[in-house]
mmCIF file of C-alpha atoms in Angstrom:
data_model
loop_
_atom_site.group_PDB
_atom_site.id
_atom_site.type_symbol
_atom_site.label_atom_id
_atom_site.label_comp_id
_atom_site.label_asym_id
_atom_site.label_seq_id
_atom_site.Cartn_x
_atom_site.Cartn_y
_atom_site.Cartn_z
ATOM 1 C CA UNK A 1 65.622 68.533 75.523
ATOM 2 C CA UNK A 2 68.554 66.306 74.678
ATOM 3 C CA UNK A 3 69.457 65.494 71.070
ATOM 4 C CA UNK A 4 71.864 62.686 70.134
ATOM 5 C CA UNK A 5 73.118 62.289 66.566
ATOM 6 C CA UNK A 6 72.671 58.659 65.474
ATOM 7 C CA UNK A 7 73.313 59.227 61.755
ATOM 8 C CA UNK A 8 75.178 61.928 59.880
ATOM 9 C CA UNK A 9 77.612 62.066 56.963
ATOM 10 C CA UNK A 10 80.417 62.475 59.523
ATOM 11 C CA UNK A 11 81.457 60.834 62.773
ATOM 12 C CA UNK A 12 83.224 62.436 65.727
ATOM 13 C CA UNK A 13 86.926 61.627 66.030
ATOM 14 C CA UNK A 14 87.802 58.905 68.556
ATOM 15 C CA UNK A 15 84.167 57.797 68.740
ATOM 16 C CA UNK A 16 83.814 54.521 66.860
ATOM 17 C CA UNK A 17 80.439 54.869 65.222
ATOM 18 C CA UNK A 18 79.204 54.387 61.659
ATOM 19 C CA UNK A 19 78.392 57.270 59.321
ATOM 20 C CA UNK A 20 76.502 57.548 56.025
ATOM 21 C CA UNK A 21 74.939 60.322 53.924
ATOM 22 C CA UNK A 22 71.729 60.448 55.924
ATOM 23 C CA UNK A 23 70.109 61.811 59.081
ATOM 24 C CA UNK A 24 68.781 60.302 62.303
ATOM 25 C CA UNK A 25 68.530 61.976 65.702
ATOM 26 C CA UNK A 26 67.366 60.534 69.029
ATOM 27 C CA UNK A 27 65.498 63.193 70.994
ATOM 28 C CA UNK A 28 64.472 63.115 74.657
ATOM 29 C CA UNK A 29 62.040 65.802 75.784
ATOM 30 C CA UNK A 30 59.753 66.085 78.815
ATOM 31 C CA UNK A 31 60.153 62.406 79.633
ATOM 32 C CA UNK A 32 59.319 61.287 76.089
ATOM 33 C CA UNK A 33 61.514 59.733 73.410
ATOM 34 C CA UNK A 34 61.464 60.463 69.706
ATOM 35 C CA UNK A 35 63.379 59.346 66.642
ATOM 36 C CA UNK A 36 63.782 62.049 63.988
ATOM 37 C CA UNK A 37 64.395 60.277 60.654
ATOM 38 C CA UNK A 38 65.952 56.838 60.247
ATOM 39 C CA UNK A 39 68.819 57.388 57.820
ATOM 40 C CA UNK A 40 69.562 55.212 54.798
ATOM 41 C CA UNK A 41 70.310 51.821 56.373
ATOM 42 C CA UNK A 42 70.487 50.057 59.742
ATOM 43 C CA UNK A 43 73.363 52.108 61.163
ATOM 44 C CA UNK A 44 71.020 54.201 63.327
ATOM 45 C CA UNK A 45 70.235 50.961 65.172
ATOM 46 C CA UNK A 46 73.868 49.865 65.388
ATOM 47 C CA UNK A 47 74.973 53.260 66.644
ATOM 48 C CA UNK A 48 72.100 53.387 69.159
ATOM 49 C CA UNK A 49 73.171 50.008 70.577
ATOM 50 C CA UNK A 50 76.754 51.255 70.979
ATOM 51 C CA UNK A 51 75.439 54.338 72.773
ATOM 52 C CA UNK A 52 73.189 52.307 75.078
ATOM 53 C CA UNK A 53 70.021 53.811 73.600
ATOM 54 C CA UNK A 54 66.918 51.573 73.580
ATOM 55 C CA UNK A 55 64.690 52.313 70.585
ATOM 56 C CA UNK A 56 61.911 49.929 71.651
ATOM 57 C CA UNK A 57 60.292 52.542 73.869
ATOM 58 C CA UNK A 58 59.858 55.374 71.364
ATOM 59 C CA UNK A 59 56.834 57.638 71.728
ATOM 60 C CA UNK A 60 56.979 58.550 68.024
ATOM 61 C CA UNK A 61 59.083 58.507 64.880
ATOM 62 C CA UNK A 62 59.108 61.879 63.123
ATOM 63 C CA UNK A 63 59.944 61.929 59.408
ATOM 64 C CA UNK A 64 61.339 65.191 58.031
ATOM 65 C CA UNK A 65 60.494 64.226 54.415
ATOM 66 C CA UNK A 66 60.209 61.182 52.200
ATOM 67 C CA UNK A 67 63.660 60.844 50.606
ATOM 68 C CA UNK A 68 65.618 57.596 50.931
ATOM 69 C CA UNK A 69 68.415 58.985 53.125
ATOM 70 C CA UNK A 70 65.810 59.788 55.785
ATOM 71 C CA UNK A 71 63.341 56.895 55.471
ATOM 72 C CA UNK A 72 65.037 53.698 54.343
ATOM 73 C CA UNK A 73 65.817 52.765 57.937
ATOM 74 C CA UNK A 74 62.084 52.349 58.596
ATOM 75 C CA UNK A 75 62.245 48.765 57.359
ATOM 76 C CA UNK A 76 64.987 48.055 59.898
ATOM 77 C CA UNK A 77 62.786 49.511 62.633
ATOM 78 C CA UNK A 78 59.985 47.136 61.604
ATOM 79 C CA UNK A 79 62.442 44.239 61.926
ATOM 80 C CA UNK A 80 63.518 45.452 65.371
ATOM 81 C CA UNK A 81 59.937 45.629 66.648
ATOM 82 C CA UNK A 82 58.912 42.317 65.066
ATOM 83 C CA UNK A 83 61.897 40.429 66.473
ATOM 84 C CA UNK A 84 61.444 42.040 69.902
ATOM 85 C CA UNK A 85 57.800 40.933 69.985
ATOM 86 C CA UNK A 86 58.819 37.388 68.984
ATOM 87 C CA UNK A 87 61.252 37.329 71.906
ATOM 88 C CA UNK A 88 58.581 38.515 74.325
ATOM 89 C CA UNK A 89 60.020 41.978 74.912
ATOM 90 C CA UNK A 90 57.627 44.801 75.685
ATOM 91 C CA UNK A 91 57.187 46.857 72.530
ATOM 92 C CA UNK A 92 54.345 49.312 72.063
ATOM 93 C CA UNK A 93 53.038 50.285 68.644
ATOM 94 C CA UNK A 94 54.876 53.476 67.812
ATOM 95 C CA UNK A 95 53.372 56.425 65.935
ATOM 96 C CA UNK A 96 54.901 57.876 62.770
ATOM 97 C CA UNK A 97 54.388 61.610 62.340
ATOM 98 C CA UNK A 98 54.950 63.089 58.881
ATOM 99 C CA UNK A 99 53.493 65.255 56.125
ATOM 100 C CA UNK A 100 50.821 63.434 54.050
ATOM 101 C CA UNK A 101 53.077 63.522 50.954
ATOM 102 C CA UNK A 102 56.080 61.925 52.682
ATOM 103 C CA UNK A 103 55.366 58.416 51.392
ATOM 104 C CA UNK A 104 54.423 59.215 47.804
ATOM 105 C CA UNK A 105 56.573 57.699 45.046
ATOM 106 C CA UNK A 106 59.597 59.911 44.319
ATOM 107 C CA UNK A 107 62.203 59.536 41.592
ATOM 108 C CA UNK A 108 64.928 61.290 39.645
ATOM 109 C CA UNK A 109 65.320 60.159 36.023
ATOM 110 C CA UNK A 110 63.488 56.960 36.904
ATOM 111 C CA UNK A 111 65.703 56.226 39.927
ATOM 112 C CA UNK A 112 63.665 55.583 43.088
ATOM 113 C CA UNK A 113 64.628 58.074 45.817
ATOM 114 C CA UNK A 114 61.519 57.754 47.981
ATOM 115 C CA UNK A 115 60.485 55.596 50.908
ATOM 116 C CA UNK A 116 60.670 51.828 50.446
ATOM 117 C CA UNK A 117 57.486 51.497 52.500
ATOM 118 C CA UNK A 118 54.057 52.706 51.444
ATOM 119 C CA UNK A 119 51.404 54.069 53.788
ATOM 120 C CA UNK A 120 49.553 50.735 53.665
ATOM 121 C CA UNK A 121 52.719 48.830 54.594
ATOM 122 C CA UNK A 122 53.526 51.241 57.424
ATOM 123 C CA UNK A 123 50.035 50.868 58.897
ATOM 124 C CA UNK A 124 50.803 47.216 59.638
ATOM 125 C CA UNK A 125 53.555 48.145 62.090
ATOM 126 C CA UNK A 126 52.912 51.751 63.147
ATOM 127 C CA UNK A 127 50.187 54.192 64.036
ATOM 128 C CA UNK A 128 50.197 57.043 61.501
ATOM 129 C CA UNK A 129 49.600 60.745 61.985
ATOM 130 C CA UNK A 130 50.015 62.489 58.631
ATOM 131 C CA UNK A 131 49.490 66.216 58.998
ATOM 132 C CA UNK A 132 50.036 69.420 57.060
ATOM 133 C CA UNK A 133 49.278 71.333 60.249
ATOM 134 C CA UNK A 134 51.678 71.721 63.190
ATOM 135 C CA UNK A 135 51.578 68.896 65.737
ATOM 136 C CA UNK A 136 52.520 69.531 69.376
ATOM 137 C CA UNK A 137 54.492 66.520 70.606
ATOM 138 C CA UNK A 138 54.977 68.138 74.019
ATOM 139 C CA UNK A 139 54.321 71.624 75.342
ATOM 140 C CA UNK A 140 57.737 72.625 73.980
ATOM 141 C CA UNK A 141 58.420 70.341 71.003
ATOM 142 C CA UNK A 142 56.483 70.856 67.772
ATOM 143 C CA UNK A 143 56.372 69.181 64.361
ATOM 144 C CA UNK A 144 55.834 72.057 61.933
ATOM 145 C CA UNK A 145 53.871 70.282 59.189
ATOM 146 C CA UNK A 146 53.851 71.996 55.790
ATOM 147 C CA UNK A 147 56.235 74.952 55.750
ATOM 148 C CA UNK A 148 55.089 78.262 54.288
ATOM 149 C CA UNK A 149 57.438 79.288 51.465
ATOM 150 C CA UNK A 150 57.490 83.044 51.208
ATOM 151 C CA UNK A 151 60.996 84.172 50.307
ATOM 152 C CA UNK A 152 62.297 84.599 46.768
ATOM 153 C CA UNK A 153 65.565 82.649 46.958
ATOM 154 C CA UNK A 154 64.694 79.191 48.335
ATOM 155 C CA UNK A 155 62.749 76.081 47.221
ATOM 156 C CA UNK A 156 62.385 77.231 43.623
ATOM 157 C CA UNK A 157 63.827 74.189 41.842
ATOM 158 C CA UNK A 158 62.061 70.785 41.815
ATOM 159 C CA UNK A 159 63.918 67.639 42.857
ATOM 160 C CA UNK A 160 62.842 64.947 40.444
ATOM 161 C CA UNK A 161 59.236 63.818 40.125
ATOM 162 C CA UNK A 162 56.543 62.602 42.486
ATOM 163 C CA UNK A 163 53.438 60.541 41.768
ATOM 164 C CA UNK A 164 50.304 62.230 43.061
ATOM 165 C CA UNK A 165 46.806 60.990 42.210
ATOM 166 C CA UNK A 166 48.263 58.810 39.424
ATOM 167 C CA UNK A 167 49.912 61.865 37.840
ATOM 168 C CA UNK A 168 53.688 62.339 37.677
ATOM 169 C CA UNK A 169 54.575 65.933 38.545
ATOM 170 C CA UNK A 170 57.578 68.042 39.475
ATOM 171 C CA UNK A 171 58.486 67.431 43.104
ATOM 172 C CA UNK A 172 59.065 70.575 45.150
ATOM 173 C CA UNK A 173 59.215 68.361 48.257
ATOM 174 C CA UNK A 174 56.211 69.967 49.923
ATOM 175 C CA UNK A 175 56.516 67.222 52.553
ATOM 176 C CA UNK A 176 59.765 68.734 53.870
ATOM 177 C CA UNK A 177 59.221 69.731 57.496
ATOM 178 C CA UNK A 178 61.132 70.204 60.748
ATOM 179 C CA UNK A 179 60.915 70.122 64.533
ATOM 180 C CA UNK A 180 61.191 73.147 66.809
ATOM 181 C CA UNK A 181 61.907 73.226 70.522
ATOM 182 C CA UNK A 182 61.026 76.335 72.516
ATOM 183 C CA UNK A 183 63.967 76.739 74.892
ATOM 184 C CA UNK A 184 64.464 79.381 77.554
ATOM 185 C CA UNK A 185 66.883 81.194 75.211
ATOM 186 C CA UNK A 186 64.858 80.946 72.016
ATOM 187 C CA UNK A 187 63.927 78.449 69.339
ATOM 188 C CA UNK A 188 65.996 75.354 68.585
ATOM 189 C CA UNK A 189 65.124 74.247 65.059
ATOM 190 C CA UNK A 190 65.869 70.686 63.907
ATOM 191 C CA UNK A 191 65.869 70.056 60.162
ATOM 192 C CA UNK A 192 66.356 67.059 57.888
ATOM 193 C CA UNK A 193 67.392 68.570 54.545
ATOM 194 C CA UNK A 194 65.617 71.950 54.508
ATOM 195 C CA UNK A 195 64.216 71.447 51.012
ATOM 196 C CA UNK A 196 61.572 73.986 52.034
ATOM 197 C CA UNK A 197 64.434 76.452 52.630
ATOM 198 C CA UNK A 198 66.124 76.866 55.982
ATOM 199 C CA UNK A 199 65.095 80.534 56.127
ATOM 200 C CA UNK A 200 61.479 79.667 55.295
ATOM 201 C CA UNK A 201 61.580 77.015 58.034
ATOM 202 C CA UNK A 202 62.880 79.478 60.621
ATOM 203 C CA UNK A 203 60.280 82.092 59.690
ATOM 204 C CA UNK A 204 57.467 79.552 59.953
ATOM 205 C CA UNK A 205 58.794 78.257 63.273
ATOM 206 C CA UNK A 206 58.780 81.800 64.636
ATOM 207 C CA UNK A 207 55.190 82.248 63.453
ATOM 208 C CA UNK A 208 53.927 78.947 64.891
ATOM 209 C CA UNK A 209 55.670 79.454 68.245
ATOM 210 C CA UNK A 210 55.092 83.225 68.462
ATOM 211 C CA UNK A 211 58.785 83.655 69.282
ATOM 212 C CA UNK A 212 61.325 85.828 67.460
ATOM 213 C CA UNK A 213 64.478 84.581 69.203
ATOM 214 C CA UNK A 214 66.381 81.762 67.471
ATOM 215 C CA UNK A 215 68.979 80.040 69.625
ATOM 216 C CA UNK A 216 70.250 77.203 67.387
ATOM 217 C CA UNK A 217 69.537 75.447 64.093
ATOM 218 C CA UNK A 218 70.758 71.872 63.625
ATOM 219 C CA UNK A 219 70.468 69.716 60.530
ATOM 220 C CA UNK A 220 70.854 69.822 56.773
ATOM 221 C CA UNK A 221 70.572 73.271 55.170
ATOM 222 C CA UNK A 222 70.276 72.035 51.547
ATOM 223 C CA UNK A 223 73.229 74.177 50.513
ATOM 224 C CA UNK A 224 74.928 71.920 47.962
ATOM 225 C CA UNK A 225 76.704 74.078 45.394
ATOM 226 C CA UNK A 226 74.069 76.797 45.848
ATOM 227 C CA UNK A 227 73.910 79.826 43.592
ATOM 228 C CA UNK A 228 75.713 82.872 44.902
ATOM 229 C CA UNK A 229 72.339 84.619 45.168
ATOM 230 C CA UNK A 230 70.890 81.885 47.371
ATOM 231 C CA UNK A 231 73.992 81.573 49.531
ATOM 232 C CA UNK A 232 74.375 85.311 50.114
ATOM 233 C CA UNK A 233 70.705 85.716 51.021
ATOM 234 C CA UNK A 234 70.795 82.707 53.349
ATOM 235 C CA UNK A 235 73.893 83.982 55.153
ATOM 236 C CA UNK A 236 72.407 87.471 55.467
ATOM 237 C CA UNK A 237 69.132 86.113 56.854
ATOM 238 C CA UNK A 238 70.839 83.861 59.409
ATOM 239 C CA UNK A 239 73.145 86.681 60.434
ATOM 240 C CA UNK A 240 70.099 88.817 61.272
ATOM 241 C CA UNK A 241 68.682 85.963 63.380
ATOM 242 C CA UNK A 242 71.647 86.402 65.763
ATOM 243 C CA UNK A 243 71.666 82.749 66.750
ATOM 244 C CA UNK A 244 74.009 81.662 69.529
ATOM 245 C CA UNK A 245 75.276 78.975 67.176
ATOM 246 C CA UNK A 246 74.259 76.818 64.229
ATOM 247 C CA UNK A 247 74.985 73.159 63.564
ATOM 248 C CA UNK A 248 74.839 72.928 59.764
ATOM 249 C CA UNK A 249 75.477 69.377 58.546
ATOM 250 C CA UNK A 250 74.413 66.570 56.173
ATOM 251 C CA UNK A 251 73.560 68.412 52.914
ATOM 252 C CA UNK A 252 75.620 71.551 53.606
ATOM 253 C CA UNK A 253 78.826 71.777 51.563
ATOM 254 C CA UNK A 254 82.185 73.192 52.618
ATOM 255 C CA UNK A 255 81.879 76.440 50.655
ATOM 256 C CA UNK A 256 78.550 77.145 52.319
ATOM 257 C CA UNK A 257 79.896 76.336 55.787
ATOM 258 C CA UNK A 258 82.831 78.697 55.234
ATOM 259 C CA UNK A 259 80.458 81.478 54.164
ATOM 260 C CA UNK A 260 78.230 80.850 57.183
ATOM 261 C CA UNK A 261 81.227 80.776 59.528
ATOM 262 C CA UNK A 262 82.272 84.262 58.416
ATOM 263 C CA UNK A 263 78.995 85.650 59.756
ATOM 264 C CA UNK A 264 78.127 83.467 62.771
ATOM 265 C CA UNK A 265 79.275 80.722 65.111
ATOM 266 C CA UNK A 266 79.066 77.340 63.361
ATOM 267 C CA UNK A 267 79.816 74.114 65.210
ATOM 268 C CA UNK A 268 80.815 70.697 63.880
ATOM 269 C CA UNK A 269 78.345 67.807 63.767
ATOM 270 C CA UNK A 270 78.964 64.067 63.683
ATOM 271 C CA UNK A 271 77.563 60.773 64.921
ATOM 272 C CA UNK A 272 77.883 60.688 68.695
ATOM 273 C CA UNK A 273 77.314 64.419 69.218
ATOM 274 C CA UNK A 274 75.020 65.213 72.154
ATOM 275 C CA UNK A 275 73.316 68.574 72.543
ATOM 276 C CA UNK A 276 71.211 69.693 75.508
ATOM 277 C CA UNK A 277 68.844 72.633 75.753
ATOM 278 C CA UNK A 278 66.735 73.972 78.623
#
């Protein structure tokens, strides 16, 4: 599997790409091509063009969860496909894979933080596979679906409200999911924001894949000014995982990265980073 960072809060020095507070990764695995999240704007497309990556031939778009910094690029993808078809370029109808709640209305204090596109709008341009259960994309790459939340220190505080069945309720972001790749050296876990809790995600990945070894975790860890209790428990859990490295980015603040770095090997992430796993 090869993962290329198209969108992150940071960019790699001397690589002239665009960054924004969002996530988008281009993933190649077993001859197939996937886009994991689409960021906040069109920069995933602009960066892909600079990198020579063609997004017209995607096998699927995987959405980690329904927040704007992960989904607002979907409209730009619709434009890309529509304009390509008008110009006569080959462009198959791509599938979107996500949790069923990913495209519900989401807001904080009345401010829209959810997807700009509804399920009905998306159906016009994409095939949809909305699943709470794990979905095997290849024999080694899995979308985890709804993450089991079993520990006592993560995913306890709602993030705004969501509209479900015409009722506004606290949003615990149950749609937050992740990808996992089963490498020769253990699991490689790819997260968006880890609203479900990065430790919960790892535990569920181990259960789904029947594999205890964790080789790497890349993505947002949702450690933004975390409580000392949450941070200490997260660091202790990850330390026990004995990962070769972690690539904590996006929604992981400096204090959290420093704490993680005292217990394990943490590597920098930015637009243009390429990671390969066997």
